[in-house]
mmCIF file of C-alpha atoms and ligand atoms in Angstrom:
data_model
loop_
_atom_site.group_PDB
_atom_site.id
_atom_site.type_symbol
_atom_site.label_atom_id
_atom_site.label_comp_id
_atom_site.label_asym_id
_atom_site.label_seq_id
_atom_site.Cartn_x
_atom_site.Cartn_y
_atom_site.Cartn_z
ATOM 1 C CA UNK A 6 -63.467 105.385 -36.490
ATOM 2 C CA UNK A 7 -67.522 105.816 -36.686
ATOM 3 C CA UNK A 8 -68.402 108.657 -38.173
ATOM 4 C CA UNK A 9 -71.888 109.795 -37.808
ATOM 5 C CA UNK A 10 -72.992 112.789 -40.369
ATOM 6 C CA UNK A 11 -75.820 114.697 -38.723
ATOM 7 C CA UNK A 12 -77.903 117.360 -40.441
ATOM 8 C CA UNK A 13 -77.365 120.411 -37.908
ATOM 9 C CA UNK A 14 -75.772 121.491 -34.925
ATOM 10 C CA UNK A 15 -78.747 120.271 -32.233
ATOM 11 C CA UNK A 16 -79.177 116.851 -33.944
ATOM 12 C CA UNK A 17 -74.822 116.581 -33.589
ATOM 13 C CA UNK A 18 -75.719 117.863 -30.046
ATOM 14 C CA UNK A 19 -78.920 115.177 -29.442
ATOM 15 C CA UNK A 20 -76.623 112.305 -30.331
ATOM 16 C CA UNK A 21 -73.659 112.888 -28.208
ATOM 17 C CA UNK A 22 -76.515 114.034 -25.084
ATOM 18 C CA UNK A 23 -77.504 110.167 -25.741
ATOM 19 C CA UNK A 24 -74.370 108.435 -26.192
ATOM 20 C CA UNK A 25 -73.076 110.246 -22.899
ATOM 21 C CA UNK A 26 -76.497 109.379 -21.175
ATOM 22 C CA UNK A 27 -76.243 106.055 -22.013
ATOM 23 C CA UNK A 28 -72.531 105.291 -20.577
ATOM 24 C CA UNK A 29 -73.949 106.905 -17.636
ATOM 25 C CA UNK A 30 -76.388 104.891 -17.459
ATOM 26 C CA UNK A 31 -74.278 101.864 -17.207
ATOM 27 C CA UNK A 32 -71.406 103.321 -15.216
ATOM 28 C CA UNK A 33 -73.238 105.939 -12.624
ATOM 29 C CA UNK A 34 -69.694 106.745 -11.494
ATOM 30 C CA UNK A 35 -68.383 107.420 -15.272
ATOM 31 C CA UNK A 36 -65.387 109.208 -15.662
ATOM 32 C CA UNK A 37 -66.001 111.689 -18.023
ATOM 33 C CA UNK A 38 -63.636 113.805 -19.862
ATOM 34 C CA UNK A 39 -65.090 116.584 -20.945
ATOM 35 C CA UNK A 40 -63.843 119.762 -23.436
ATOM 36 C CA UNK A 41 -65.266 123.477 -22.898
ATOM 37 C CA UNK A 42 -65.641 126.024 -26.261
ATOM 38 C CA UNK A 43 -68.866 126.223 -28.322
ATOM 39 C CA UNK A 44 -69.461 122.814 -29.799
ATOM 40 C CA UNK A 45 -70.317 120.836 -26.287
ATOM 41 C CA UNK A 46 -72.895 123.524 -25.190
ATOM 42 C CA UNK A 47 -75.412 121.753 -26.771
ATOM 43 C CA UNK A 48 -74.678 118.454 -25.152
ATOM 44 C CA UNK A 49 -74.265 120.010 -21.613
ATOM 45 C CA UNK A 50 -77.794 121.964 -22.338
ATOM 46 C CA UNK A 51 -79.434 118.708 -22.936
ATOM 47 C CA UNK A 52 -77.347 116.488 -20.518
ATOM 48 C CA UNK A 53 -78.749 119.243 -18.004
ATOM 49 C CA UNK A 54 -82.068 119.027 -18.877
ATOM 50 C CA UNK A 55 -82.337 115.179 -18.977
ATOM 51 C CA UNK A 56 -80.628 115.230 -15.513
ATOM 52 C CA UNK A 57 -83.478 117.744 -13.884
ATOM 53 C CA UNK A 58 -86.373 115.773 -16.162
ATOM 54 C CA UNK A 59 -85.156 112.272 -14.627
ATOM 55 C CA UNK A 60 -84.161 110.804 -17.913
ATOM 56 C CA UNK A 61 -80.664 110.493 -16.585
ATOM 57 C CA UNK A 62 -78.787 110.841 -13.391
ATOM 58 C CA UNK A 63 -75.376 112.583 -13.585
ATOM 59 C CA UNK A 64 -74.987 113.362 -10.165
ATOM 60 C CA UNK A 65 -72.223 110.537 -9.781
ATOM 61 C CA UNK A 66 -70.251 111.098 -12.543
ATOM 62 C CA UNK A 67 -66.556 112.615 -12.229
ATOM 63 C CA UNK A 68 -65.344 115.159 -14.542
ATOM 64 C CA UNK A 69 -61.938 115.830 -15.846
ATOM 65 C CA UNK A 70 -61.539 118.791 -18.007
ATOM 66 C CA UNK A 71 -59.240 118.883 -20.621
ATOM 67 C CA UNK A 72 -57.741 122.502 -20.239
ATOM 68 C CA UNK A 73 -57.681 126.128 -18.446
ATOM 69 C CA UNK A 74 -56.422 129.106 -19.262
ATOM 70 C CA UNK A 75 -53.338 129.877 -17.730
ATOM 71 C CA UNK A 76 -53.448 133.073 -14.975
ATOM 72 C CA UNK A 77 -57.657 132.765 -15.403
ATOM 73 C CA UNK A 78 -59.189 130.975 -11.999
ATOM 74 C CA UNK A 79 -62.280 129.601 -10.977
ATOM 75 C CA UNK A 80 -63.729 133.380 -10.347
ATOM 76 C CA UNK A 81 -62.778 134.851 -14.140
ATOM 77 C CA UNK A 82 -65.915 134.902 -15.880
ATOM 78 C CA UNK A 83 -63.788 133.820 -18.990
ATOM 79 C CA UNK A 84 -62.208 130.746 -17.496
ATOM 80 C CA UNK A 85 -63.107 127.184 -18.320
ATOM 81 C CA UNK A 86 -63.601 126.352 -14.256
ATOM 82 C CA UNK A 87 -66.177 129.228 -14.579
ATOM 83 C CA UNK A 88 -67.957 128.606 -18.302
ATOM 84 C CA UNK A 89 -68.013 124.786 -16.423
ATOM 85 C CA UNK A 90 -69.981 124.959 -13.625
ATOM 86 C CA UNK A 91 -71.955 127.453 -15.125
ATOM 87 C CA UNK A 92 -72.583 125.279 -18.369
ATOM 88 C CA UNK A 93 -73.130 122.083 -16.236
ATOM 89 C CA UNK A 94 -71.339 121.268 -12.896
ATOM 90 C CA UNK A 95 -74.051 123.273 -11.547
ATOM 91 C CA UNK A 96 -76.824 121.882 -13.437
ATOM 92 C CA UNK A 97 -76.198 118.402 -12.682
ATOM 93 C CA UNK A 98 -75.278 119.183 -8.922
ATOM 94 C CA UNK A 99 -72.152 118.130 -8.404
ATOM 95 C CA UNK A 100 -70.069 118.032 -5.452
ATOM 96 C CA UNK A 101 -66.644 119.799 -5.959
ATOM 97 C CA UNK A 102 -64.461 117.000 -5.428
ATOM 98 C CA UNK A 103 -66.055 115.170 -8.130
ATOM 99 C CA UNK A 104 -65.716 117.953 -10.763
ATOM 100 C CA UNK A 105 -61.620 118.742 -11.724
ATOM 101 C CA UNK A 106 -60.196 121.278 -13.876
ATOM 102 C CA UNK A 107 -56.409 122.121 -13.944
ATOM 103 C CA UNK A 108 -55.743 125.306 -11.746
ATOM 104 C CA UNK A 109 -54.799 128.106 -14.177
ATOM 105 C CA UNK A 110 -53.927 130.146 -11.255
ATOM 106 C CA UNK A 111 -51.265 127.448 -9.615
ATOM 107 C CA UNK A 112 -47.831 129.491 -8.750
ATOM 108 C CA UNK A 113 -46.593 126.383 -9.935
ATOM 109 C CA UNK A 114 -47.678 125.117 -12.838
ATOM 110 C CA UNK A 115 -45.629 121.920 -13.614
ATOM 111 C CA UNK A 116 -46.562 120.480 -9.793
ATOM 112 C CA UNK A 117 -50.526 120.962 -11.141
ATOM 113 C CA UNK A 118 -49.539 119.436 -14.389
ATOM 114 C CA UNK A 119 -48.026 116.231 -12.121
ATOM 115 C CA UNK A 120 -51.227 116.939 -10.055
ATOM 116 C CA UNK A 121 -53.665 116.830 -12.554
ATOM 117 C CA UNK A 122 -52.049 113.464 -14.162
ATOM 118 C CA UNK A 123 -52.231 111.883 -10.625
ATOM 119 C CA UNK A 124 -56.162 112.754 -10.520
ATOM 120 C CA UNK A 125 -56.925 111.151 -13.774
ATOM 121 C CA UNK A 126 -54.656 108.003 -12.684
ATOM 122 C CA UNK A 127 -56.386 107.775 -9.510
ATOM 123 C CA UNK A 128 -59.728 107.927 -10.964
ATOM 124 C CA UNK A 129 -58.514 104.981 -13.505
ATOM 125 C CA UNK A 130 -58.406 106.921 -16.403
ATOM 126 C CA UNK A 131 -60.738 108.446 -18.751
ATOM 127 C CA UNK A 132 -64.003 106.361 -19.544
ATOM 128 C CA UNK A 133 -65.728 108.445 -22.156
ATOM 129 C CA UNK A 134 -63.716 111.544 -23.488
ATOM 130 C CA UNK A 135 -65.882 114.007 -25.308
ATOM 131 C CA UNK A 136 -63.817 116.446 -27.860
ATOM 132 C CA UNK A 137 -63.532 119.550 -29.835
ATOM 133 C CA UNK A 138 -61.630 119.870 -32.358
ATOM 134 C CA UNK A 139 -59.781 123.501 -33.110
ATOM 135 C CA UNK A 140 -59.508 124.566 -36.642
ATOM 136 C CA UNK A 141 -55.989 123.613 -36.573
ATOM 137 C CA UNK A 142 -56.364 120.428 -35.663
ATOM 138 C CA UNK A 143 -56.034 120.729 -31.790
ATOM 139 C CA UNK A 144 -57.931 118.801 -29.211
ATOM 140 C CA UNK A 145 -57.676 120.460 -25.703
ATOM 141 C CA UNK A 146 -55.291 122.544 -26.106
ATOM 142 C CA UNK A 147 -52.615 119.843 -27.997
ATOM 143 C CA UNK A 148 -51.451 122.698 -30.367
ATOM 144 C CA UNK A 149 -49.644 121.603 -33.566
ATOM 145 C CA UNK A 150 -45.852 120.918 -32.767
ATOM 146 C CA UNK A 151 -43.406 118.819 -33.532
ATOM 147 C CA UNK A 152 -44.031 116.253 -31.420
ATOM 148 C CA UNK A 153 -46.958 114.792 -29.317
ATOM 149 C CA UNK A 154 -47.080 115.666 -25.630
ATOM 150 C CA UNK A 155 -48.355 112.796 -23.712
ATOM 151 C CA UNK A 156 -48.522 114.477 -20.379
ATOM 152 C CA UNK A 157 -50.218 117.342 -18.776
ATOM 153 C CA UNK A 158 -48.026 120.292 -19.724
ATOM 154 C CA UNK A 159 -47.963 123.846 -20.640
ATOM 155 C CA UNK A 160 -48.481 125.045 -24.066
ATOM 156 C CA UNK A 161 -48.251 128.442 -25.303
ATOM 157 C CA UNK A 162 -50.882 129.071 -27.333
ATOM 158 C CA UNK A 163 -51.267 129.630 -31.542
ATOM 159 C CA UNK A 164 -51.997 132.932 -32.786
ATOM 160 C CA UNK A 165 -54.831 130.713 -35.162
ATOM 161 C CA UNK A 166 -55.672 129.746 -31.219
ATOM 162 C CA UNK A 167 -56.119 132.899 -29.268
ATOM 163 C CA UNK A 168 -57.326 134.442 -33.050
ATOM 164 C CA UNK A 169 -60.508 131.913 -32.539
ATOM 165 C CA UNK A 170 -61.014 132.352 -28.809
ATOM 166 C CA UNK A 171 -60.930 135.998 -29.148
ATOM 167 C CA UNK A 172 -64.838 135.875 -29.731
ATOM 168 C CA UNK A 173 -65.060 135.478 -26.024
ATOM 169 C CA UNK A 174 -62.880 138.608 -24.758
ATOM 170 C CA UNK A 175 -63.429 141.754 -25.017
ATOM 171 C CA UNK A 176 -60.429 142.216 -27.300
ATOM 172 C CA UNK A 177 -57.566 139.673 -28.960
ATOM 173 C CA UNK A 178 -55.116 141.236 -26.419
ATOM 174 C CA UNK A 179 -56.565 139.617 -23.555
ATOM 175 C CA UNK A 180 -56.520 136.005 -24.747
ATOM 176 C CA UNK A 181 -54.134 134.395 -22.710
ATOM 177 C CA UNK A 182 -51.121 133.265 -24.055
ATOM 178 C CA UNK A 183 -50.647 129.984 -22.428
ATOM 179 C CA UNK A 184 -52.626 127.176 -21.118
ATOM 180 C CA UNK A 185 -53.067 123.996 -19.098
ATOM 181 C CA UNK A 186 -53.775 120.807 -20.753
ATOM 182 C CA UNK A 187 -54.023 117.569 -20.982
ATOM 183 C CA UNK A 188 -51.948 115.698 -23.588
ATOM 184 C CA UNK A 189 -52.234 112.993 -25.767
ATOM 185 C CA UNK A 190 -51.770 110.040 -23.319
ATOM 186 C CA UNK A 191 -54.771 110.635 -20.979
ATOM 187 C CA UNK A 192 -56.669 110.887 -23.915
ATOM 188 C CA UNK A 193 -55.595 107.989 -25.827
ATOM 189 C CA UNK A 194 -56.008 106.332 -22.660
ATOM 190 C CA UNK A 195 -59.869 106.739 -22.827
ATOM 191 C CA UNK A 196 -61.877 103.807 -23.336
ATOM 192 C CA UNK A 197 -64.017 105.779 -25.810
ATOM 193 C CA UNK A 198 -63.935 108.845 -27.222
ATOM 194 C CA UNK A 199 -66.860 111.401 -28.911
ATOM 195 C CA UNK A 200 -64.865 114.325 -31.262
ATOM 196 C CA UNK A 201 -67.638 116.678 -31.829
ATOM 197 C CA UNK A 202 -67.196 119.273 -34.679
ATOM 198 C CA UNK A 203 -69.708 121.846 -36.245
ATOM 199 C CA UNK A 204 -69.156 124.107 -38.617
ATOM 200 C CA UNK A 205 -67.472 124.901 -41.745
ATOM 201 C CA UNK A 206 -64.271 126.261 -40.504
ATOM 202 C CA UNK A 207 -63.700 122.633 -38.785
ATOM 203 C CA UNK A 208 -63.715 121.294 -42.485
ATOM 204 C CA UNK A 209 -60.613 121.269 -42.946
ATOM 205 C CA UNK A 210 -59.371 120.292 -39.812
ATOM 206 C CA UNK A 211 -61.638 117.368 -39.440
ATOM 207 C CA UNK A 212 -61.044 115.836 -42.995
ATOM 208 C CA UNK A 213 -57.159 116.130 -42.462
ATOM 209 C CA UNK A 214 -57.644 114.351 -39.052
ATOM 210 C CA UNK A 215 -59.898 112.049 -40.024
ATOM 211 C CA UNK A 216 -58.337 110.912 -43.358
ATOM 212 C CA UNK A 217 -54.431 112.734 -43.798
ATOM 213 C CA UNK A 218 -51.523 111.324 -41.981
ATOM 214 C CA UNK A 219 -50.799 110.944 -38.406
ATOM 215 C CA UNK A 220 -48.778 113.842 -37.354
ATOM 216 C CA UNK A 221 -48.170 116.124 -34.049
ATOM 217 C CA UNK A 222 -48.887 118.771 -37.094
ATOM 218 C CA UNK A 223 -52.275 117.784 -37.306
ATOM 219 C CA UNK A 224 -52.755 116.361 -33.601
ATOM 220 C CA UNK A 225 -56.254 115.423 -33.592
ATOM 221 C CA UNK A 226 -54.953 112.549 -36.402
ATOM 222 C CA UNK A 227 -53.420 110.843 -33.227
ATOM 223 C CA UNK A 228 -57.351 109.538 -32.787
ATOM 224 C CA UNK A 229 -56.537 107.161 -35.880
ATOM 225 C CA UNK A 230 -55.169 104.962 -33.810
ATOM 226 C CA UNK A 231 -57.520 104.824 -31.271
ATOM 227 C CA UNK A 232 -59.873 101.725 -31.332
ATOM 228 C CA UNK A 233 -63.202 103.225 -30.644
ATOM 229 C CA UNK A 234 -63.444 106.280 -31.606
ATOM 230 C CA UNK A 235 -67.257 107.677 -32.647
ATOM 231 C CA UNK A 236 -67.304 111.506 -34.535
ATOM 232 C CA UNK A 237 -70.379 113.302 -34.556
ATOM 233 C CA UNK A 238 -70.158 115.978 -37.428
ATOM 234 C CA UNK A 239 -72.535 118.098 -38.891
ATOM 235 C CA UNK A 240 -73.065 118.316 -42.762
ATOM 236 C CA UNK A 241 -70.849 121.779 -42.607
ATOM 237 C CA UNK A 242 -67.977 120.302 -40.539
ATOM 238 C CA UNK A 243 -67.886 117.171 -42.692
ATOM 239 C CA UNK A 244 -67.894 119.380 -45.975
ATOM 240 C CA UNK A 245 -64.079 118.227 -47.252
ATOM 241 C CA UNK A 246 -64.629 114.774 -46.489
ATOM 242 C CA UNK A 247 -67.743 114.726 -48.809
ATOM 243 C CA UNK A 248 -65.986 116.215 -51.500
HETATM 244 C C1 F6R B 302 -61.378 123.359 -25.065
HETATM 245 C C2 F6R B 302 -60.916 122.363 -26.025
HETATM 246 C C3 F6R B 302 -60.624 122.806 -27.416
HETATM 247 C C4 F6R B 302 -61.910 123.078 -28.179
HETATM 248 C C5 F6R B 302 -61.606 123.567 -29.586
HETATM 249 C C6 F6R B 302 -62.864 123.865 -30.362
HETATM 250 O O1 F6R B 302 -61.602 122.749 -23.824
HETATM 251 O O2 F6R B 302 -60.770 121.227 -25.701
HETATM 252 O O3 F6R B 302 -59.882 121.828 -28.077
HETATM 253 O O4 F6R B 302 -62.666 121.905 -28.237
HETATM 254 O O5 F6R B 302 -60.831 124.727 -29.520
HETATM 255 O O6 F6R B 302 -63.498 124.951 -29.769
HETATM 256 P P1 F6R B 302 -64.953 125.401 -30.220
HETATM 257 O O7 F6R B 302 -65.877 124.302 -29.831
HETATM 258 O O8 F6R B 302 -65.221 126.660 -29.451
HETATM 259 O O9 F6R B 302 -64.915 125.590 -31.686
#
């Protein structure tokens, strides 16, 4: 893995706007997987901006989000389908077909789990997979467990989870309890992946998945054994690695 230290948040979020700019530069129809929470907003901001400047065109790309809420759709103002097109779908123009997120709303949610690993098949997989990481380790919403999930699924969320996410609601109690994601194979299938992490309360989490041992418990540490994997951390998130 490639770790690249940066000094802040927007020079974490410059980097990973020009690593994603310059895939799509040489694949206008990248497939892009793509996480929502507060550490990409800086990339989508700038991949945005270079879009309407004419420093890059993303209107070919596809996107394949990681993860959705389950019972939040597209019209929730807290759902990922929603903080997505607002963040950048929209900004980068977009047709619908080109932009996927699992439905939250499905009545049945193992046939969209099938569904949404069909899409990414059919699209040939993941080309450049940009990540979060949670503070326990997660990446979409691959909680900690016992094993790792390669398939789309349904995971019911950790309390550490909806605890974290609750900065979004108007109270804890309406964090969902369950959600729609990705797992570990469609991931681990991308050609390359970015794992973007700010902040000191990804310290731990990053050091552990960067440097502990490879374990469902810590599910991000899966990434070990990918071959090209680049992190973009900021001096805060890469505090316990430092010493
Ligand atoms: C959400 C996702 C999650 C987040 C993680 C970090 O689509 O993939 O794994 O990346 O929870 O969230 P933030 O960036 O809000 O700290």
């Amino acid at each position: 893995m490639e770790l690249i230290e940066t000094g802040d948040y927007g020079q974490l979020s410059d980097i990973a706007c020009e690593e994603v700019c310059k895939a799509a530069a040489q694949k206008p129809h990248i497939v892009l997987g793509l996480a929502t929470g507060s550490t990409p907003l800086g990339l989508y901001e700038r991949l945005a901006s270079a879009h309407r400047q004419g420093k890059a065109n993303l209107s070919k790309v596809y996107g394949i989000n990681l993860d959705e809420y389950v019972g939040l759709g597209k019209e929730h103002a807290l759902s990922y389908a929603r903080y997505m097109w607002y963040n950048f779908y929209e900004l980068i123009g977009i047709p619908g077909e080109q932009a996927n997120i699992p439905d939250g709303l499905a009545t049945d949610l193992e046939s969209e789990c099938r569904r949404y690993d069909e899409v990414i098949r059919s699209l040939g997989g993941i080309d450049l997979q940009v990540l979060g990481i949670g503070a326990n380790g997660h990446i979409g919403f691959n909680e900690p467990a016992d094993f790792f999930a390669r398939d789309t699924h349904i995971v019911q969320l950790s309390d550490s989870t909806r605890q974290m996410n609750a900065r979004f609601f108007d109270s804890p109690q309406q964090v969902p309890t369950a959600a729609v994601t990705v797992g570990v194979g469609a991931i681990m299938g991308a050609k390359r992946i970015l794992l973007l992490a700010s902040g000191p309360e990804k310290a731990t989490a990053l050091a552990a998945a960067l440097y502990g041992a490879i374990t469902p418990r810590v599910p991000a540490s899966i990434l070990q054994l990918h071959p090209c994997v680049t992190v973009i951390a900021d001096r805060a998130a890469c505090g316990e690695i430092n010493g």
